[in-house]
mmCIF file of C-alpha atoms in Angstrom:
data_model
loop_
_atom_site.group_PDB
_atom_site.id
_atom_site.type_symbol
_atom_site.label_atom_id
_atom_site.label_comp_id
_atom_site.label_asym_id
_atom_site.label_seq_id
_atom_site.Cartn_x
_atom_site.Cartn_y
_atom_site.Cartn_z
ATOM 1 C CA MET N 39 123.446 122.883 121.271
ATOM 2 C CA SER N 40 123.790 127.162 119.336
ATOM 3 C CA ARG N 41 124.771 127.206 116.424
ATOM 4 C CA ARG N 42 125.555 131.431 116.835
ATOM 5 C CA THR N 43 128.002 132.585 114.427
ATOM 6 C CA LEU N 44 131.546 133.562 117.147
ATOM 7 C CA LEU N 45 132.899 135.299 115.318
ATOM 8 C CA ALA N 46 132.816 139.302 114.925
ATOM 9 C CA PRO N 47 132.260 140.784 111.257
ATOM 10 C CA SER N 48 135.973 142.444 111.458
ATOM 11 C CA LEU N 49 137.542 138.461 111.551
ATOM 12 C CA ALA N 50 134.514 136.673 109.307
ATOM 13 C CA PRO N 51 135.367 135.675 105.870
ATOM 14 C CA THR N 52 137.111 137.387 103.295
ATOM 15 C CA ALA N 53 135.201 137.931 99.921
ATOM 16 C CA SER N 54 137.286 135.273 97.868
ATOM 17 C CA THR N 55 136.319 132.568 100.942
ATOM 18 C CA ALA N 56 132.977 133.303 102.299
ATOM 19 C CA ARG N 57 131.283 129.975 101.765
ATOM 20 C CA ALA N 58 132.132 127.068 103.345
ATOM 21 C CA ALA N 59 133.583 124.637 100.721
ATOM 22 C CA ARG N 60 132.878 120.751 99.554
ATOM 23 C CA LEU N 61 135.372 118.409 100.830
ATOM 24 C CA GLU N 62 136.004 114.898 98.251
ATOM 25 C CA ALA N 63 138.208 111.200 98.143
ATOM 26 C CA ARG N 64 137.170 109.029 95.715
ATOM 27 C CA ALA N 65 139.059 104.981 95.896
ATOM 28 C CA LEU N 66 141.296 107.037 97.652
ATOM 29 C CA SER N 67 145.046 105.422 99.602
ATOM 30 C CA CYS N 68 147.224 107.551 102.166
ATOM 31 C CA GLY N 69 149.801 106.628 104.888
ATOM 32 C CA ASN N 70 153.695 107.295 106.221
ATOM 33 C CA GLN N 71 156.958 106.479 105.276
ATOM 34 C CA GLY N 72 155.356 104.506 102.132
ATOM 35 C CA ARG N 73 153.499 101.818 104.049
ATOM 36 C CA VAL N 74 149.452 102.381 103.762
ATOM 37 C CA VAL N 75 147.280 103.319 106.494
ATOM 38 C CA LEU N 76 144.504 103.655 104.784
ATOM 39 C CA SER N 77 142.687 102.351 101.776
ATOM 40 C CA GLY N 78 139.568 102.871 98.974
ATOM 41 C CA VAL N 79 138.959 105.575 101.724
ATOM 42 C CA ASP N 80 135.600 107.581 99.635
ATOM 43 C CA LEU N 81 133.248 109.839 101.504
ATOM 44 C CA SER N 82 132.630 113.891 100.635
ATOM 45 C CA VAL N 83 131.528 116.595 103.754
ATOM 46 C CA GLU N 84 129.084 118.618 102.532
ATOM 47 C CA PRO N 85 129.946 122.745 102.065
ATOM 48 C CA GLY N 86 129.391 123.576 106.346
ATOM 49 C CA GLU N 87 128.893 120.329 107.319
ATOM 50 C CA SER N 88 131.304 119.005 109.997
ATOM 51 C CA LEU N 89 132.516 115.203 110.218
ATOM 52 C CA ALA N 90 134.162 114.007 112.869
ATOM 53 C CA LEU N 91 136.630 111.044 111.961
ATOM 54 C CA VAL N 92 136.783 109.079 114.688
ATOM 55 C CA GLY N 93 138.678 105.271 115.709
ATOM 56 C CA PRO N 94 141.030 103.113 118.338
ATOM 57 C CA ASN N 95 144.432 105.169 118.655
ATOM 58 C CA GLY N 96 145.790 104.056 115.741
ATOM 59 C CA SER N 97 143.969 103.641 113.204
ATOM 60 C CA GLY N 98 144.990 106.900 110.985
ATOM 61 C CA LYS N 99 142.849 109.477 111.722
ATOM 62 C CA SER N 100 145.834 111.738 111.545
ATOM 63 C CA THR N 101 147.149 110.274 108.549
ATOM 64 C CA LEU N 102 143.599 110.259 107.004
ATOM 65 C CA ILE N 103 143.966 114.901 107.770
ATOM 66 C CA ARG N 104 147.040 115.619 106.900
ATOM 67 C CA ALA N 105 145.659 113.913 103.379
ATOM 68 C CA LEU N 106 143.008 115.157 103.026
ATOM 69 C CA ALA N 107 144.179 118.643 103.897
ATOM 70 C CA GLY N 108 147.849 118.729 101.218
ATOM 71 C CA VAL N 109 149.412 118.791 104.122
ATOM 72 C CA SER N 110 150.958 114.764 103.288
ATOM 73 C CA PRO N 111 150.221 113.003 99.397
ATOM 74 C CA ALA N 112 147.728 111.016 99.066
ATOM 75 C CA MET N 113 149.244 107.370 98.232
ATOM 76 C CA ALA N 114 146.111 106.868 95.679
ATOM 77 C CA GLY N 115 143.146 108.042 94.520
ATOM 78 C CA ARG N 116 141.219 111.718 94.743
ATOM 79 C CA ILE N 117 141.057 114.670 96.815
ATOM 80 C CA MET N 118 138.118 117.470 95.477
ATOM 81 C CA VAL N 119 137.718 121.179 96.892
ATOM 82 C CA ASN N 120 134.305 122.673 94.698
ATOM 83 C CA GLY N 121 135.474 120.178 92.241
ATOM 84 C CA GLN N 122 138.639 120.643 91.910
ATOM 85 C CA GLU N 123 141.478 118.467 92.490
ATOM 86 C CA LEU N 124 143.724 119.499 94.991
ATOM 87 C CA SER N 125 146.864 118.340 93.805
ATOM 88 C CA THR N 126 146.043 120.766 91.264
ATOM 89 C CA MET N 127 145.562 123.242 93.849
ATOM 90 C CA PRO N 128 148.787 126.550 93.438
ATOM 91 C CA SER N 129 149.587 127.030 97.093
ATOM 92 C CA ALA N 130 148.495 130.150 97.250
ATOM 93 C CA GLU N 131 144.903 128.884 96.552
ATOM 94 C CA ARG N 132 145.022 126.264 98.845
ATOM 95 C CA GLY N 133 146.917 128.596 101.526
ATOM 96 C CA ARG N 134 143.261 130.995 101.053
ATOM 97 C CA THR N 135 141.004 128.029 101.596
ATOM 98 C CA ILE N 136 142.515 125.370 104.038
ATOM 99 C CA ALA N 137 143.331 125.255 107.438
ATOM 100 C CA VAL N 138 144.817 122.983 109.418
ATOM 101 C CA VAL N 139 144.878 123.076 113.398
ATOM 102 C CA SER N 140 147.280 120.023 113.934
ATOM 103 C CA GLN N 141 148.234 117.964 117.161
ATOM 104 C CA ASP N 142 151.579 117.869 116.437
ATOM 105 C CA GLU N 143 153.097 121.286 115.197
ATOM 106 C CA ARG N 144 155.666 122.879 117.208
ATOM 107 C CA PRO N 145 156.068 126.214 115.789
ATOM 108 C CA SER N 146 159.811 128.564 116.169
ATOM 109 C CA GLY N 147 159.940 129.024 120.316
ATOM 110 C CA ASP N 148 160.342 132.437 119.322
ATOM 111 C CA LEU N 149 157.663 133.879 118.489
ATOM 112 C CA ARG N 150 155.509 135.787 120.425
ATOM 113 C CA ILE N 151 151.729 134.584 120.021
ATOM 114 C CA ALA N 152 150.489 137.956 117.993
ATOM 115 C CA GLU N 153 152.605 136.423 115.718
ATOM 116 C CA LEU N 154 151.893 133.243 115.643
ATOM 117 C CA VAL N 155 148.095 134.173 114.597
ATOM 118 C CA GLU N 156 149.928 137.677 111.976
ATOM 119 C CA LEU N 157 151.207 134.144 110.292
ATOM 120 C CA GLY N 158 147.411 133.203 109.201
ATOM 121 C CA LEU N 159 146.869 136.345 106.892
ATOM 122 C CA VAL N 160 149.919 135.052 105.152
ATOM 123 C CA PRO N 161 148.059 133.793 101.994
ATOM 124 C CA HIS N 162 144.950 136.914 102.048
ATOM 125 C CA ARG N 163 148.977 139.182 101.528
ATOM 126 C CA ASN N 164 150.921 141.000 98.485
ATOM 127 C CA PRO N 165 154.545 139.011 98.184
ATOM 128 C CA TRP N 166 155.636 143.308 98.939
ATOM 129 C CA SER N 167 153.256 143.709 101.722
ATOM 130 C CA ARG N 168 153.593 145.307 104.601
ATOM 131 C CA PRO N 169 151.450 144.401 107.685
ATOM 132 C CA ARG N 170 148.896 146.826 108.019
ATOM 133 C CA ARG N 171 147.750 148.286 111.902
ATOM 134 C CA GLU N 172 144.591 146.690 111.155
ATOM 135 C CA ASP N 173 146.133 143.354 111.591
ATOM 136 C CA ARG N 174 146.629 143.980 115.021
ATOM 137 C CA ASP N 175 143.043 144.162 115.576
ATOM 138 C CA THR N 176 142.314 141.499 114.154
ATOM 139 C CA VAL N 177 144.507 139.398 115.376
ATOM 140 C CA LEU N 178 143.746 140.296 119.428
ATOM 141 C CA GLU N 179 140.227 139.713 117.988
ATOM 142 C CA ALA N 180 140.888 136.731 117.393
ATOM 143 C CA LEU N 181 143.089 136.168 120.508
ATOM 144 C CA ASP N 182 139.951 136.843 121.949
ATOM 145 C CA ARG N 183 138.045 134.237 120.851
ATOM 146 C CA VAL N 184 140.005 131.257 122.191
ATOM 147 C CA GLY N 185 140.631 132.834 125.517
ATOM 148 C CA LEU N 186 144.266 134.485 124.713
ATOM 149 C CA ARG N 187 144.535 137.835 124.259
ATOM 150 C CA ALA N 188 146.620 138.584 127.134
ATOM 151 C CA LEU N 189 148.964 136.272 126.077
ATOM 152 C CA ALA N 190 149.233 137.961 123.179
ATOM 153 C CA ASP N 191 152.841 139.014 123.216
ATOM 154 C CA ARG N 192 153.603 136.451 125.554
ATOM 155 C CA PRO N 193 156.494 133.713 123.294
ATOM 156 C CA VAL N 194 155.414 130.824 122.140
ATOM 157 C CA SER N 195 158.525 129.101 124.117
ATOM 158 C CA ARG N 196 156.691 130.124 127.314
ATOM 159 C CA THR N 197 153.770 128.453 126.830
ATOM 160 C CA SER N 198 151.924 125.087 127.562
ATOM 161 C CA GLY N 199 150.439 122.823 125.095
ATOM 162 C CA GLY N 200 146.703 124.438 125.315
ATOM 163 C CA GLU N 201 147.853 127.883 125.335
ATOM 164 C CA LEU N 202 149.417 126.360 122.046
ATOM 165 C CA ARG N 203 146.833 125.019 120.521
ATOM 166 C CA ARG N 204 144.331 127.984 121.611
ATOM 167 C CA ALA N 205 147.354 129.579 119.287
ATOM 168 C CA ILE N 206 146.847 127.701 116.456
ATOM 169 C CA LEU N 207 142.952 127.773 116.525
ATOM 170 C CA ALA N 208 143.664 131.665 115.974
ATOM 171 C CA ARG N 209 146.276 131.222 112.972
ATOM 172 C CA GLY N 210 143.247 129.412 112.002
ATOM 173 C CA LEU N 211 140.420 131.251 112.326
ATOM 174 C CA VAL N 212 141.975 134.642 110.419
ATOM 175 C CA GLN N 213 143.343 132.807 107.600
ATOM 176 C CA GLY N 214 138.999 132.917 107.182
ATOM 177 C CA ALA N 215 139.635 129.068 105.203
ATOM 178 C CA PRO N 216 136.698 128.019 104.478
ATOM 179 C CA LEU N 217 137.623 123.974 104.790
ATOM 180 C CA LEU N 218 139.293 123.992 108.088
ATOM 181 C CA PHE N 219 140.499 120.671 109.422
ATOM 182 C CA LEU N 220 141.132 120.232 113.394
ATOM 183 C CA ASP N 221 143.736 116.961 114.602
ATOM 184 C CA GLU N 222 143.013 116.258 117.855
ATOM 185 C CA PRO N 223 141.550 119.964 118.921
ATOM 186 C CA THR N 224 140.569 119.095 122.651
ATOM 187 C CA ASN N 225 144.002 118.061 123.485
ATOM 188 C CA HIS N 226 145.250 119.504 126.498
ATOM 189 C CA LEU N 227 142.872 121.214 126.977
ATOM 190 C CA ASP N 228 140.523 121.500 130.393
ATOM 191 C CA VAL N 229 136.733 120.440 130.490
ATOM 192 C CA HIS N 230 135.412 123.941 129.754
ATOM 193 C CA GLN N 231 138.064 124.985 127.321
ATOM 194 C CA GLN N 232 136.857 121.689 125.198
ATOM 195 C CA LEU N 233 133.998 122.613 124.942
ATOM 196 C CA SER N 234 134.053 126.283 124.794
ATOM 197 C CA LEU N 235 136.704 125.835 120.899
ATOM 198 C CA LEU N 236 133.974 122.667 120.449
ATOM 199 C CA ASP N 237 130.935 125.626 120.370
ATOM 200 C CA LEU N 238 133.392 128.336 119.235
ATOM 201 C CA VAL N 239 133.801 125.649 115.916
ATOM 202 C CA ARG N 240 130.289 125.182 115.249
ATOM 203 C CA GLY N 241 129.526 129.174 115.146
ATOM 204 C CA LEU N 242 132.288 129.413 112.110
ATOM 205 C CA HIS N 243 129.729 127.728 109.232
ATOM 206 C CA ARG N 244 132.820 126.609 107.523
ATOM 207 C CA THR N 245 133.503 122.694 107.045
ATOM 208 C CA VAL N 246 135.031 121.428 109.006
ATOM 209 C CA ILE N 247 136.463 117.788 109.190
ATOM 210 C CA ALA N 248 138.537 116.866 112.680
ATOM 211 C CA ALA N 249 139.906 114.528 114.522
ATOM 212 C CA VAL N 250 138.466 113.645 117.581
ATOM 213 C CA HIS N 251 138.556 111.038 120.609
ATOM 214 C CA ASP N 252 135.750 111.563 122.872
ATOM 215 C CA LEU N 253 133.226 109.779 120.931
ATOM 216 C CA ASP N 254 130.471 112.590 122.399
ATOM 217 C CA LEU N 255 131.675 115.131 121.915
ATOM 218 C CA ALA N 256 131.862 113.734 118.270
ATOM 219 C CA ALA N 257 128.092 113.344 119.055
ATOM 220 C CA ALA N 258 126.808 116.600 120.382
ATOM 221 C CA TYR N 259 128.954 117.951 118.305
ATOM 222 C CA PHE N 260 129.312 117.157 114.740
ATOM 223 C CA ASP N 261 126.866 117.169 112.050
ATOM 224 C CA ARG N 262 128.346 113.667 110.739
ATOM 225 C CA ALA N 263 130.525 111.336 111.780
ATOM 226 C CA ALA N 264 132.889 108.555 110.313
ATOM 227 C CA LEU N 265 134.425 105.657 111.652
ATOM 228 C CA ILE N 266 137.853 104.069 110.849
ATOM 229 C CA ASP N 267 139.189 101.384 112.140
ATOM 230 C CA GLY N 268 141.521 98.108 110.060
ATOM 231 C CA GLY N 269 142.612 100.056 107.495
ATOM 232 C CA ARG N 270 138.854 101.670 106.451
ATOM 233 C CA LEU N 271 136.643 103.387 106.378
ATOM 234 C CA LEU N 272 134.148 101.456 107.905
ATOM 235 C CA GLU N 273 131.555 103.976 108.713
ATOM 236 C CA LEU N 274 129.991 107.263 107.604
ATOM 237 C CA GLY N 275 127.105 108.295 108.440
ATOM 238 C CA GLU N 276 125.422 111.356 111.393
ATOM 239 C CA ALA N 277 127.255 111.801 114.317
ATOM 240 C CA GLN N 278 125.198 110.174 117.144
ATOM 241 C CA GLN N 279 124.160 107.152 115.413
ATOM 242 C CA VAL N 280 128.326 106.114 114.486
ATOM 243 C CA VAL N 281 129.415 106.663 117.335
ATOM 244 C CA THR N 282 126.655 105.066 119.660
ATOM 245 C CA GLY N 283 126.154 101.458 116.869
ATOM 246 C CA GLU N 284 127.612 97.958 116.486
ATOM 247 C CA ALA N 285 130.148 98.992 114.445
ATOM 248 C CA SER N 286 131.910 101.677 117.028
ATOM 249 C CA ALA N 287 131.576 99.163 119.432
ATOM 250 C CA HIS N 288 133.186 96.195 118.274
ATOM 251 C CA CYS N 289 135.716 99.006 116.917
ATOM 252 C CA PHE N 290 136.122 100.391 120.257
ATOM 253 C CA HIS N 291 135.793 97.743 122.887
ATOM 254 C CA VAL N 292 133.119 99.105 124.903
ATOM 255 C CA ASP N 293 129.115 99.281 125.364
ATOM 256 C CA ILE N 294 127.581 103.280 124.119
ATOM 257 C CA THR N 295 123.977 103.200 125.497
ATOM 258 C CA PRO N 296 122.569 107.124 124.651
ATOM 259 C CA VAL N 297 120.861 108.868 127.859
ATOM 260 C CA GLU N 298 119.316 111.857 129.039
ATOM 261 C CA ASN N 299 120.182 114.166 131.086
ATOM 262 C CA PRO N 300 117.318 114.555 133.368
ATOM 263 C CA ARG N 301 118.667 118.853 133.597
ATOM 264 C CA THR N 302 119.267 120.110 130.321
ATOM 265 C CA GLY N 303 117.871 117.598 128.105
ATOM 266 C CA ASP N 304 120.517 116.959 126.100
ATOM 267 C CA THR N 305 121.694 113.794 124.939
ATOM 268 C CA HIS N 306 125.079 112.181 126.476
ATOM 269 C CA LEU N 307 127.335 108.692 125.665
ATOM 270 C CA LEU N 308 127.211 106.753 129.571
ATOM 271 C CA MET N 309 130.082 104.258 128.096
ATOM 272 C CA SER N 310 131.312 100.844 129.598
ATOM 273 C CA SER N 311 133.901 98.049 129.083
ATOM 274 C CA PRO N 312 132.321 94.352 130.477
ATOM 275 C CA GLN N 313 135.712 92.876 130.586
ATOM 276 C CA ASN N 314 136.854 96.029 132.850
ATOM 277 C CA PRO N 315 133.697 97.215 135.679
ATOM 278 C CA ARG N 316 134.031 100.195 136.894
ATOM 279 C CA PRO N 317 135.016 99.549 140.860
ATOM 280 C CA PRO N 318 132.646 99.680 143.506
ATOM 281 C CA GLN N 319 131.689 103.169 144.508
ATOM 282 C CA HIS N 320 133.323 104.213 148.352
ATOM 283 C CA HIS N 321 131.605 105.547 151.165
#
């Protein structure tokens, strides 16, 4: 898979955010409304590495994303970003270090798409500074990267779910943060858009942690994978090994078989369920 840099020069991270970040979690517990969802999570993600969080629905992928990004406070344990405790990081520094593309964000419908994306520049501005002329070019460039330049002036209220997801990703691009969190980034996207978005993310050379529903995409586009189920981190390792392993097959109740595409040589995953076999083909 191509690792080429897809950001134009003006979208390159600023000097303060040029290097990808290292994230480490130790004995982490997190949950919702006082209920523990995951406990005892130990993981580390090296600078520039991409990690896919995989697991059945309801296993806690989104909960872990929110905790690691500092959106929701951890219930126990430590989270370190470049050796600094996340809980002690000032909000302005956190905004320059961490970008989050969540699946449940609902920005104001009165915002235009370009205005939504421009919010990614806020952590880099002084409170008294005004938008600069070049900011518009940066925003339009990011929208071009996600295929939304023509919708720059469209109100958020008139966008589809897939368009909104791509706009929020564009906001993360202009934010220039070295640590990028994505929660189910391919939701609401058609097949071509899914592949284009993940190819773009791979080319960013930032540290990426993403909750991923599609095991085949997790294996193809991410360096490592973390398998989550039953309130625990079950396995952490090279992406294809994790998603094709016995633990993954047990969690998802399917047989997972890697096969080679005869035209491209790429590896894809075939999944079948002994309990729910595919129907016979129609002729």
